[in-house]
Structure formats: C-alpha cells, structure tokens
PDB file of C-alpha atoms and ligand atoms in Angstrom:
ATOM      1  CA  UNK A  23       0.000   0.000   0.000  1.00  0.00           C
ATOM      2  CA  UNK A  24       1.266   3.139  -1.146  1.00  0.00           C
ATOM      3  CA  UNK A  25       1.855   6.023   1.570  1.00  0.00           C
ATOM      4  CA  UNK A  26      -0.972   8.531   0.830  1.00  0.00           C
ATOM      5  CA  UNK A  27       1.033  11.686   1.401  1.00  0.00           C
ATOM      6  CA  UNK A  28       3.745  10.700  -0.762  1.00  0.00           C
ATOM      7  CA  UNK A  29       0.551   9.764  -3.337  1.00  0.00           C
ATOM      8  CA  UNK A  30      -1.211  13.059  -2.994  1.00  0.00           C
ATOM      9  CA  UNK A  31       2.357  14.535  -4.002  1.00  0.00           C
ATOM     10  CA  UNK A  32       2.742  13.440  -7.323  1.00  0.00           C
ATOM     11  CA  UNK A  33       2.208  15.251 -10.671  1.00  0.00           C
ATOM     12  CA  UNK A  34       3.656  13.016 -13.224  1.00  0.00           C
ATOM     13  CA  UNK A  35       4.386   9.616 -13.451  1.00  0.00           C
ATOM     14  CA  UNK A  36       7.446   8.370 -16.215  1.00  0.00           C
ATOM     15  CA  UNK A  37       7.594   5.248 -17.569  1.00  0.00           C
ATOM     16  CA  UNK A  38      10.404   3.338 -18.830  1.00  0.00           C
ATOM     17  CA  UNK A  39       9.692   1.419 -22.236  1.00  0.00           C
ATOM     18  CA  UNK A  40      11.480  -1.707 -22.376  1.00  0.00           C
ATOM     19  CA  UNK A  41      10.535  -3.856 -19.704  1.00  0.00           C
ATOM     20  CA  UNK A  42       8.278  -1.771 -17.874  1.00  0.00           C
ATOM     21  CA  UNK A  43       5.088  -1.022 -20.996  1.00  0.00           C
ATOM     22  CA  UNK A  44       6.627  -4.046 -22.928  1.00  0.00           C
ATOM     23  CA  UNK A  45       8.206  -7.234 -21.220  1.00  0.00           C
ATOM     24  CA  UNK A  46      11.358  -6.199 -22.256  1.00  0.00           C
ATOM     25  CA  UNK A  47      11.338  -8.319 -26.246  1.00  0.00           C
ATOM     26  CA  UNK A  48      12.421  -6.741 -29.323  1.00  0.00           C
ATOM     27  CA  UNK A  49      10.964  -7.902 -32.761  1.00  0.00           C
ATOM     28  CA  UNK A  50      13.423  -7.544 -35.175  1.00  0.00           C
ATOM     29  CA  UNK A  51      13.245  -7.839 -38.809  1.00  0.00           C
ATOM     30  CA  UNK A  52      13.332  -6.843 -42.482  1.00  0.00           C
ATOM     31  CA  UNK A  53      10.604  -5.967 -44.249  1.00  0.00           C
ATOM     32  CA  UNK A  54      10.867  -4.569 -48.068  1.00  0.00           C
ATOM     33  CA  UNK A  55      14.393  -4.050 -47.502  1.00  0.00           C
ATOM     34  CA  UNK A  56      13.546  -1.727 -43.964  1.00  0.00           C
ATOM     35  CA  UNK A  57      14.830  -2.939 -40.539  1.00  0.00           C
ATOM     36  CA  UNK A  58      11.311  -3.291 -38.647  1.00  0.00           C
ATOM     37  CA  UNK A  59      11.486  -2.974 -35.240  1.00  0.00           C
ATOM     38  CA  UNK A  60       8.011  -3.862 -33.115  1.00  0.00           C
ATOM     39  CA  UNK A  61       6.907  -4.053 -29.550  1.00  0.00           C
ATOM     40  CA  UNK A  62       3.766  -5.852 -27.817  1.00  0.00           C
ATOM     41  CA  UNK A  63       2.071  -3.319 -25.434  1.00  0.00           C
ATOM     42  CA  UNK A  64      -0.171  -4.157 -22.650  1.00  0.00           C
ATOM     43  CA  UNK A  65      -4.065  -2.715 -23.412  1.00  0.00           C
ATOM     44  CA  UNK A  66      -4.899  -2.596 -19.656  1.00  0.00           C
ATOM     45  CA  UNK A  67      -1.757  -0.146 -19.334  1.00  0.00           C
ATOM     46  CA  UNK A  68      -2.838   2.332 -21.889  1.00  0.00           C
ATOM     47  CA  UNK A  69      -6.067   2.511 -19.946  1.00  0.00           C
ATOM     48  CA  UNK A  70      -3.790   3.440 -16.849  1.00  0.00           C
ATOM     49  CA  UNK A  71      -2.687   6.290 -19.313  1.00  0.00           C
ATOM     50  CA  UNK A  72      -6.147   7.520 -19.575  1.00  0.00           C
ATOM     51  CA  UNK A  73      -6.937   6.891 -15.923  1.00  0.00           C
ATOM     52  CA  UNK A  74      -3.757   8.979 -14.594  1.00  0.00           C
ATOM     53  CA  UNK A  75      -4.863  11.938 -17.151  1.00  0.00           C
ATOM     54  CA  UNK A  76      -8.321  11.787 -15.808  1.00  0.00           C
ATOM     55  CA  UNK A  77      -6.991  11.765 -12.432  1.00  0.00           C
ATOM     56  CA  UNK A  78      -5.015  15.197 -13.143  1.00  0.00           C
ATOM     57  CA  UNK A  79      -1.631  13.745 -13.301  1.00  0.00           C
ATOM     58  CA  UNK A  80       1.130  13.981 -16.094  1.00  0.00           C
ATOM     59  CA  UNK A  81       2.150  10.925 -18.337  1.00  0.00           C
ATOM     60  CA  UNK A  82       5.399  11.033 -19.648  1.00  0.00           C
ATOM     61  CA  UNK A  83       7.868   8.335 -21.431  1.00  0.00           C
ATOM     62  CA  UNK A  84      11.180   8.044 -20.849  1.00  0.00           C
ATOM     63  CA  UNK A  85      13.092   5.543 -22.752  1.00  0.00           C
ATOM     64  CA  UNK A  86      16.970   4.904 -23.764  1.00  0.00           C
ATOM     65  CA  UNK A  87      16.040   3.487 -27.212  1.00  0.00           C
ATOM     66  CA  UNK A  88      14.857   5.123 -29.981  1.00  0.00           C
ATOM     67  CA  UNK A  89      11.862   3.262 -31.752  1.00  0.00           C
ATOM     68  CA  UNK A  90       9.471   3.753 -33.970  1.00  0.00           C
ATOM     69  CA  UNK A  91       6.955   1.643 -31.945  1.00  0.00           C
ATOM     70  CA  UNK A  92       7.410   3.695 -29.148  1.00  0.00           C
ATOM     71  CA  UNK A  93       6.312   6.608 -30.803  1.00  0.00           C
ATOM     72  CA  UNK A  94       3.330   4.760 -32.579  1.00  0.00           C
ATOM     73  CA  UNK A  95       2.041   3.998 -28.580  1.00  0.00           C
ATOM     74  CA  UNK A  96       3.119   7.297 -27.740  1.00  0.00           C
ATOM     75  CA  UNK A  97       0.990   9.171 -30.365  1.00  0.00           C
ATOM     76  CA  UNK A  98      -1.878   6.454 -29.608  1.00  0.00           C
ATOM     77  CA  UNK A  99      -2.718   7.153 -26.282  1.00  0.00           C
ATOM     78  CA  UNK A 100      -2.095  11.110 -26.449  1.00  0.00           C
ATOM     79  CA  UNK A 101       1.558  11.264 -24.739  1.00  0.00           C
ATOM     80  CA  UNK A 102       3.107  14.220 -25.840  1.00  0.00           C
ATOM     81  CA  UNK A 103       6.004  13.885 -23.260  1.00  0.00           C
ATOM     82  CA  UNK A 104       8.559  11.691 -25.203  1.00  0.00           C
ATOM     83  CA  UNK A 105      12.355  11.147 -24.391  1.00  0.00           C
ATOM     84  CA  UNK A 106      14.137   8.710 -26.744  1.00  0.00           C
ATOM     85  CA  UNK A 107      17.659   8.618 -26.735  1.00  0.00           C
ATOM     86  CA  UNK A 108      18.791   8.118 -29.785  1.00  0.00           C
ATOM     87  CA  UNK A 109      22.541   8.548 -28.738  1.00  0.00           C
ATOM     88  CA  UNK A 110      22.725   4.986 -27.955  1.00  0.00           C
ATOM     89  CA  UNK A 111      23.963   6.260 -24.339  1.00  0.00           C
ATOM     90  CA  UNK A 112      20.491   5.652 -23.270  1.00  0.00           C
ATOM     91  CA  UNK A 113      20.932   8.428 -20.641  1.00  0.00           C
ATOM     92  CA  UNK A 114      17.720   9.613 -18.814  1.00  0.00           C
ATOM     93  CA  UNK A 115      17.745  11.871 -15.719  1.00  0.00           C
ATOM     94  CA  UNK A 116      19.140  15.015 -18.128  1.00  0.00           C
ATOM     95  CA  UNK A 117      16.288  15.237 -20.518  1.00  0.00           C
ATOM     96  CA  UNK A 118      13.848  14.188 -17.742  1.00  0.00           C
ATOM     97  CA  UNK A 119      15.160  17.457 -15.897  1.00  0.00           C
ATOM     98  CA  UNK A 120      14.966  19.412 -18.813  1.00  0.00           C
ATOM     99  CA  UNK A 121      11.203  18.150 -19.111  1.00  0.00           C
ATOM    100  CA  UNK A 122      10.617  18.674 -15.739  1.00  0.00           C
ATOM    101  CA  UNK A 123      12.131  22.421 -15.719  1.00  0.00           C
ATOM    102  CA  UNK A 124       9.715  22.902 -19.321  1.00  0.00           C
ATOM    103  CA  UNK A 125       6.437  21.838 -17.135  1.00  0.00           C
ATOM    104  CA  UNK A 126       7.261  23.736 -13.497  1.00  0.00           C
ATOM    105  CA  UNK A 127       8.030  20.125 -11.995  1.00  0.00           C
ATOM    106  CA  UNK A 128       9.976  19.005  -9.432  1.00  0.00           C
ATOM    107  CA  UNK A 129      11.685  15.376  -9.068  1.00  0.00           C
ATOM    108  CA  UNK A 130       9.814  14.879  -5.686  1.00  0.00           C
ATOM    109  CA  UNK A 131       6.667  15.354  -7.771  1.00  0.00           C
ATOM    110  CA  UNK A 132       7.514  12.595 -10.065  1.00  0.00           C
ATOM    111  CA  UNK A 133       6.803   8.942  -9.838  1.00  0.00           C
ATOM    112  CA  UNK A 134       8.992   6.849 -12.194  1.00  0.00           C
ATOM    113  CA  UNK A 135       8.747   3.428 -13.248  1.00  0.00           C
ATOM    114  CA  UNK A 136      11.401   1.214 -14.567  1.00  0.00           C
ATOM    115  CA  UNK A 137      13.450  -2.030 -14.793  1.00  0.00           C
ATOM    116  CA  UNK A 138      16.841  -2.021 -15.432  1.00  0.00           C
ATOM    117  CA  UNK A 139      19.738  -0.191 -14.974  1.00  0.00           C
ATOM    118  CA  UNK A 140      19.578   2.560 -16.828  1.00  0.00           C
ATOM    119  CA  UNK A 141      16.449   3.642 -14.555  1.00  0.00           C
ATOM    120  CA  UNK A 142      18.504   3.774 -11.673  1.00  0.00           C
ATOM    121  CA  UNK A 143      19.698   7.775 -11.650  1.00  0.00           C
ATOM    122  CA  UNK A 144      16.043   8.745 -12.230  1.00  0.00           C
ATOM    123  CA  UNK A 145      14.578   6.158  -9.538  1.00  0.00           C
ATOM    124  CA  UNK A 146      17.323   7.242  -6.489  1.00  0.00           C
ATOM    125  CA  UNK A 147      15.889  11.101  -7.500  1.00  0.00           C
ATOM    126  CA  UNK A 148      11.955  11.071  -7.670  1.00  0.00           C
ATOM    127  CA  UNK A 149       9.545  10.867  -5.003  1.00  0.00           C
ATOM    128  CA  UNK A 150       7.710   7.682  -5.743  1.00  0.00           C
ATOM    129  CA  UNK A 151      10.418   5.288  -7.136  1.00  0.00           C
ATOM    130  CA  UNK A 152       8.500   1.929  -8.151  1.00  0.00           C
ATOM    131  CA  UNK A 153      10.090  -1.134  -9.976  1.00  0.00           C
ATOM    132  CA  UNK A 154       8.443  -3.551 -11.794  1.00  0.00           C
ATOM    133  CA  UNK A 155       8.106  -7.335 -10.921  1.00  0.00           C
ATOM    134  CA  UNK A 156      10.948  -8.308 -13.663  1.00  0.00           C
ATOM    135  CA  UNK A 157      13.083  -5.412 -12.730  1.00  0.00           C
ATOM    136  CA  UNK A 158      16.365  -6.165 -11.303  1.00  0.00           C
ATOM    137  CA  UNK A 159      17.727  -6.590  -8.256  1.00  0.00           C
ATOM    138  CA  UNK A 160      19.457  -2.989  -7.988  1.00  0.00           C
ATOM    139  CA  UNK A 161      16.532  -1.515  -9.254  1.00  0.00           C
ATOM    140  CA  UNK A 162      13.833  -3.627  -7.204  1.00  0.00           C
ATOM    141  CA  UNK A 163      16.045  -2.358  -4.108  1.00  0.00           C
ATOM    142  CA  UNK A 164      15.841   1.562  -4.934  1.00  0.00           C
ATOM    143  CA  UNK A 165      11.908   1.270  -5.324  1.00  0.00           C
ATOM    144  CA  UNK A 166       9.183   1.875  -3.031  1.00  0.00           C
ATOM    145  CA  UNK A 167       6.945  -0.345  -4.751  1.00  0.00           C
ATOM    146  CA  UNK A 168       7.455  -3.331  -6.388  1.00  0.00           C
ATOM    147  CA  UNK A 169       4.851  -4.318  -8.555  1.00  0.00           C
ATOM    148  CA  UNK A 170       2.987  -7.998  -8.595  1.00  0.00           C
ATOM    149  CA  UNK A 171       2.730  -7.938 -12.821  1.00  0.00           C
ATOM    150  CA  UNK A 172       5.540  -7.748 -14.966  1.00  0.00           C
ATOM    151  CA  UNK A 173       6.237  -5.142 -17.529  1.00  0.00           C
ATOM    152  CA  UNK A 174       4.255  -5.451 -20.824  1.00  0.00           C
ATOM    153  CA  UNK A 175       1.494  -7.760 -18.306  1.00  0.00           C
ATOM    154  CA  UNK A 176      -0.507  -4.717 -16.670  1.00  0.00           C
ATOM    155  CA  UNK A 177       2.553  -3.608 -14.346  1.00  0.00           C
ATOM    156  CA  UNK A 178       1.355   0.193 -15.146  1.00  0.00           C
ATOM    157  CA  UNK A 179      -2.326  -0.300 -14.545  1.00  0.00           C
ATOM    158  CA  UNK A 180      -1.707  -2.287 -11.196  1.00  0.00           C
ATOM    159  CA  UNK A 181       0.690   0.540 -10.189  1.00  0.00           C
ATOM    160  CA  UNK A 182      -1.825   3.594 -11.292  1.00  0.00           C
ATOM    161  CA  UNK A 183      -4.971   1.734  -9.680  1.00  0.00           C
ATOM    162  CA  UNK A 184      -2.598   1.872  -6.500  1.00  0.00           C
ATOM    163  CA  UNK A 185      -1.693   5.720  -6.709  1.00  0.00           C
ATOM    164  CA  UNK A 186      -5.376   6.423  -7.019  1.00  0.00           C
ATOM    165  CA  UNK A 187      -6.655   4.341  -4.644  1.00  0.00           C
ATOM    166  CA  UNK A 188      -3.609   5.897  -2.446  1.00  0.00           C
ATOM    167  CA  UNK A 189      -4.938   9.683  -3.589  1.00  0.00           C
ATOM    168  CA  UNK A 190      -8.531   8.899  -2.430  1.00  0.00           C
ATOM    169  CA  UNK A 191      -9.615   9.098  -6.557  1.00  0.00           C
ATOM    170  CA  UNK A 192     -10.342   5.907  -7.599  1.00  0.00           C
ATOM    171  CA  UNK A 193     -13.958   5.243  -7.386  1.00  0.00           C
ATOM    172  CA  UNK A 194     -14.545   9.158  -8.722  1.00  0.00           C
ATOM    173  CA  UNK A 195     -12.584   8.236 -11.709  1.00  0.00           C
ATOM    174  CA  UNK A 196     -13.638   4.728 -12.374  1.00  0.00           C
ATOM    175  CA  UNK A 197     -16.932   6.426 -12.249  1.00  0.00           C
ATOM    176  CA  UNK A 198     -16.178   9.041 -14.903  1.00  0.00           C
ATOM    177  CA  UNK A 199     -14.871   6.595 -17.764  1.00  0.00           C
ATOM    178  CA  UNK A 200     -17.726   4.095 -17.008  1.00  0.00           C
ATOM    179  CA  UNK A 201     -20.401   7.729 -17.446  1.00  0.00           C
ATOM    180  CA  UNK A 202     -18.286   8.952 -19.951  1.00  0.00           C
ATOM    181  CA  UNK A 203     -18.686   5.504 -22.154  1.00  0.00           C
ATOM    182  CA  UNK A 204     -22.490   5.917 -21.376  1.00  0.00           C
ATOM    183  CA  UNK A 205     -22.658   1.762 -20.077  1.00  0.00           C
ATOM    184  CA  UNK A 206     -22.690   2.772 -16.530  1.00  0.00           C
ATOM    185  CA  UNK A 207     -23.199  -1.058 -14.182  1.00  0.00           C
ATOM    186  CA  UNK A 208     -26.943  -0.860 -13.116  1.00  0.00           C
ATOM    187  CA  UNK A 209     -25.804  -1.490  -9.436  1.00  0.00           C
ATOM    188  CA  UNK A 210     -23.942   2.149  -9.760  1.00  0.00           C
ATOM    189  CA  UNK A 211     -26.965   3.684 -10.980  1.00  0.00           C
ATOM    190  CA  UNK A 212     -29.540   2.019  -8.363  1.00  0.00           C
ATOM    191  CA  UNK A 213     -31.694   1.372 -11.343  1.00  0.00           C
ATOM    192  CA  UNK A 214     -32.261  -1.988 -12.815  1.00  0.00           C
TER     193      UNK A 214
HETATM  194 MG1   MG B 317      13.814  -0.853 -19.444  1.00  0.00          MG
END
C-alpha cells in the first residue's frame, strides 16, 4: 500500500519502455528491404494512461532506445512527453530534468517506473520510485513499490490503480470513464 502523502504529491508519473510497458522483447526484422522494429504493449496499461490523465496527473515516457513503436504507442494514447535517446547512451535523468524544468516540476513530484539499470539515476531522485516485478535486483532495491505484474502484463495499470486508490480518486474516476462511455453497471446507478 502506497503512503498517501507521498501519493497526494505526485504530478507526473514516467515510464520506462522496455521492460516496464513491454516485457522487455524486441521484434526484429526486415521488411521490403527496412529494418522493422516492433513491440507488444499491454491494453490494460494504456487505460492506466487515460486513468492517470483523468486523475489530473502527467504521463510522460522516458526511454533509452529510440523506436518507432514507441512513438506509434506514444501518439496512440495522447503522450506528448517523449524522451528517446537516440545517442545509444540511453541516458535519462538530463532530458527528464529538462522536461521537468519545461512543465514547473519538481523530481519529488515525479513517480517513475522502470526495470533495469539505466532507470537507476532517475529512480534514487523522484519521489515515488516503483520497480516492476521483472526489474532487477538494484533496481527492485531503490523502489518503493514493487509491482505484482511484470512489464508489458498490466505492471502500469496495477501501479496507477494503487496511486489512485492511495490519492482517495479511484472510485470518482472509475466512475467518470464508465459515465463517460455511457454503459454505466446498473448497481452504480440504483436502477435496474
Ligand atoms: Mg527498461
């Protein structure tokens, strides 16, 4: 159960790619003579993208690899806050600061998400460090939370559903995608 306090202080939540909104496989290829390069994305995890708008919060991706299926997700569920490195350094805490400094943010106002590594400089810095269940060790130990799902298996939505719940939003915004669809449950209604 995440600390409500520390909950209530978060703006935006980053999310690692690799690993974290995929399991961490790479589809590689030729296709007409083009290297193709594809991911598999979790559904229930762009759904926590829409959830953590509704809520108020900030959604922003921070990956060390440059892909083209990154930015297809990306442009899919509305994220306009994108850092790729395409350096091949696959550095991440500089452009998140820069990001941060662009939106007014502070690194204690920032949950992060991530698996491996490279995550590490950005986890030991934000307020709400959490690790997914296939992260490693290193990572796993600078996290708060340590979610039950893997990357690329919900690891986002289970982690969102627990900042929510954690922020005393939930229901209220469970509520407002069910109205907003226009299928609200007939138990929520008290109609039959
Ligand atoms: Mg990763």
């Amino acid at each position: 159960v995440l600390d409500a306090i520390v909950a209530r202080r978060i703006r935006l939540v980053g999310l690692d790619v690799d690993g974290v909104l995929t399991d961490g496989g790479l589809y590689l290829g030729q296709a007409g003579g083009q290297r193709v390069e594809l991911k598999r994305f979790h559904s229930h995890d762009g759904m926590a993208v829409w959830l953590l708008r509704e809520a108020g919060l900030g959604v922003a991706i921070v990956s060390g690899r440059a892909s083209d299926a990154t930015t297809v997700r990306a442009r899919e569920l509305g994220i306009e806050d994108v850092i790729q490195d395409d350096t091949g350094a696959g550095r991440k805490l500089e452009p998140f600061e820069r990001l941060l400094a662009k939106r007014g943010l502070e690194l204690e106002e920032c949950a992060f998400m991530g698996d491996d590594l490279a995550d590490l400089p950005l986890l030991s810095r934000v307020g709400l460090p959490v690790a997914v269940a296939n992260a490693v060790p290193d990572v796993k130990s600078a996290a708060a939370m340590v979610t039950r799902a893997a990357g690329g298996h919900g690891a986002v939505r289970e982690f969102t559903e627990s900042l929510l719940k954690a922020r005393g939003v939930w229901e209220r915004v469970m509520e407002r995608y069910l109205k907003e669809r226009g299928d609200v449950p007939a138990e929520r209604t008290g109609s039959r």
